[in-house]
mmCIF file of C-alpha atoms in Angstrom:
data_model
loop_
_atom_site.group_PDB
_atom_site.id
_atom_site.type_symbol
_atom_site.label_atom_id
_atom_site.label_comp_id
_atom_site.label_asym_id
_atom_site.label_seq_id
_atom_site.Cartn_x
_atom_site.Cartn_y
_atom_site.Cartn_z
ATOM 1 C CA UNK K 26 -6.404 21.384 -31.269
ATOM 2 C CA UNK K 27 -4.184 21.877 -27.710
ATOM 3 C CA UNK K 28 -6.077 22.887 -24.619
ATOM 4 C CA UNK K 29 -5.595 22.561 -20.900
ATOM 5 C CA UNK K 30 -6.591 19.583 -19.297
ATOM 6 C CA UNK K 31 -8.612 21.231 -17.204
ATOM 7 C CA UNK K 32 -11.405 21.512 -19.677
ATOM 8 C CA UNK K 33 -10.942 18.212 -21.308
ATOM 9 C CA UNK K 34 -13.604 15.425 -21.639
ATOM 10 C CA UNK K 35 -13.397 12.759 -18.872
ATOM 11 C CA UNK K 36 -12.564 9.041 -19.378
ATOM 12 C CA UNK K 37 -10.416 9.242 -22.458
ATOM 13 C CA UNK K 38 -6.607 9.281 -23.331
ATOM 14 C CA UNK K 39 -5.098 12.293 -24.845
ATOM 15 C CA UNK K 40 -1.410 13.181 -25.882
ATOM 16 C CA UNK K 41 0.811 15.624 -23.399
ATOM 17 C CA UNK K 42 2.019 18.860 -25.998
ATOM 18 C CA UNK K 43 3.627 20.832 -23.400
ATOM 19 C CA UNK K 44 4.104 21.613 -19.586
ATOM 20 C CA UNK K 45 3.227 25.332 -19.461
ATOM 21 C CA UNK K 46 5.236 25.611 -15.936
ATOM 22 C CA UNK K 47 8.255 26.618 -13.802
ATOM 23 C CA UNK K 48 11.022 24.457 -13.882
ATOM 24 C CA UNK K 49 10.710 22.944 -10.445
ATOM 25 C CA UNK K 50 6.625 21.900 -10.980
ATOM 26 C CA UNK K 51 7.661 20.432 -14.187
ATOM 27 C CA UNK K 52 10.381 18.554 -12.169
ATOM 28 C CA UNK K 53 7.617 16.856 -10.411
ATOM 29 C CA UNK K 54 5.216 16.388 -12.791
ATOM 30 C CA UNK K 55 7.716 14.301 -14.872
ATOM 31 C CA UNK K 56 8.639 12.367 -12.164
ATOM 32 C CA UNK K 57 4.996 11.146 -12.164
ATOM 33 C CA UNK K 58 5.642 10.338 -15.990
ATOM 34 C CA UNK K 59 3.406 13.767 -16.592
ATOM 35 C CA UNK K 60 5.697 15.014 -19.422
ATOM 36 C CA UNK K 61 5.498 15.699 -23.275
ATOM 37 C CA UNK K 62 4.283 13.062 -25.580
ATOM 38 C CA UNK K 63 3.222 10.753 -22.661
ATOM 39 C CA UNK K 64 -0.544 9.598 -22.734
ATOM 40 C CA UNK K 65 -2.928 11.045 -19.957
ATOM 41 C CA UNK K 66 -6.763 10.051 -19.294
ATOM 42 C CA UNK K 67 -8.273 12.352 -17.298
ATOM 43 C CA UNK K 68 -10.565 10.273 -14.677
ATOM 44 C CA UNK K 69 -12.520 12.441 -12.905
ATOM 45 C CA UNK K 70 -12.871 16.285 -12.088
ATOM 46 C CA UNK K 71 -13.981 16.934 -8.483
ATOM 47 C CA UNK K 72 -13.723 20.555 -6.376
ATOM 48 C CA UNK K 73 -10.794 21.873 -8.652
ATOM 49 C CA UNK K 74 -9.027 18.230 -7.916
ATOM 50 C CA UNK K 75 -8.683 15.828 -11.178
ATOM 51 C CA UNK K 76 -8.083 12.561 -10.923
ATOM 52 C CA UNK K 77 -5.493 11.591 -13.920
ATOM 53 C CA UNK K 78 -4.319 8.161 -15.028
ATOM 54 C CA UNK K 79 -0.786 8.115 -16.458
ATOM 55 C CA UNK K 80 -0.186 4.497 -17.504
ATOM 56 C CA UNK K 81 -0.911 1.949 -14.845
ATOM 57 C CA UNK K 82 -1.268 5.012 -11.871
ATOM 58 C CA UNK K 83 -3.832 7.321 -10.736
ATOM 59 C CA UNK K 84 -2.530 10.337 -8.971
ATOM 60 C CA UNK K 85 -5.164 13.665 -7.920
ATOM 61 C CA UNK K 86 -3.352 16.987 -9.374
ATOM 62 C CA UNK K 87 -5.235 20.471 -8.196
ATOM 63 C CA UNK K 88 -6.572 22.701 -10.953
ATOM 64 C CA UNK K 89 -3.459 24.727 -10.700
ATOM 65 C CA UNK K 90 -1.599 21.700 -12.552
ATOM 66 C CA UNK K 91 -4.137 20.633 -14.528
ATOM 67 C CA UNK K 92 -4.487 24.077 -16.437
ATOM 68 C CA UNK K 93 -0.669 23.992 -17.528
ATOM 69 C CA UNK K 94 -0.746 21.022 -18.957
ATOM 70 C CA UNK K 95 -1.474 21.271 -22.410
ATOM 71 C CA UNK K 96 -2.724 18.302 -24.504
ATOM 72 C CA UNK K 97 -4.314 17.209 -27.989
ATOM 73 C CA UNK K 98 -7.763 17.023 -28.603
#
């Protein structure tokens, strides 16, 4: 099952499906390694920020991120 990571259960890894963005947020994203396939653990979910750990890094993406990317429950 795919669903935003917005809605996702804290403190575990899922799999990155798809980037449901324009082409210059998805630019960023993947520069943070936040790209298909990639793992992503979802830390914590505070005031529409999430806290998201992407191999050995922790960056905070707003809700506005988090519900476009898509991953596998």
């Amino acid at each position: 099952m795919v669903v935003p990571l917005a809605f996702v259960e804290a403190n575990k890894y899922f799999t990155i499906k798809n980037v449901n963005s324009n082409t210059k947020d998805r630019i960023t994203l993947a520069e943070k390694g936040i790209c298909t396939g990639n793992k992503i653990c979802l830390i914590k979910n505070t005031n529409d920020n999430f806290i998201v750990k992407i191999g050995q890094c922790q960056y905070v993406i707003g809700f506005k991120f988090a519900k476009n990317i898509m991953v596998e429950c």
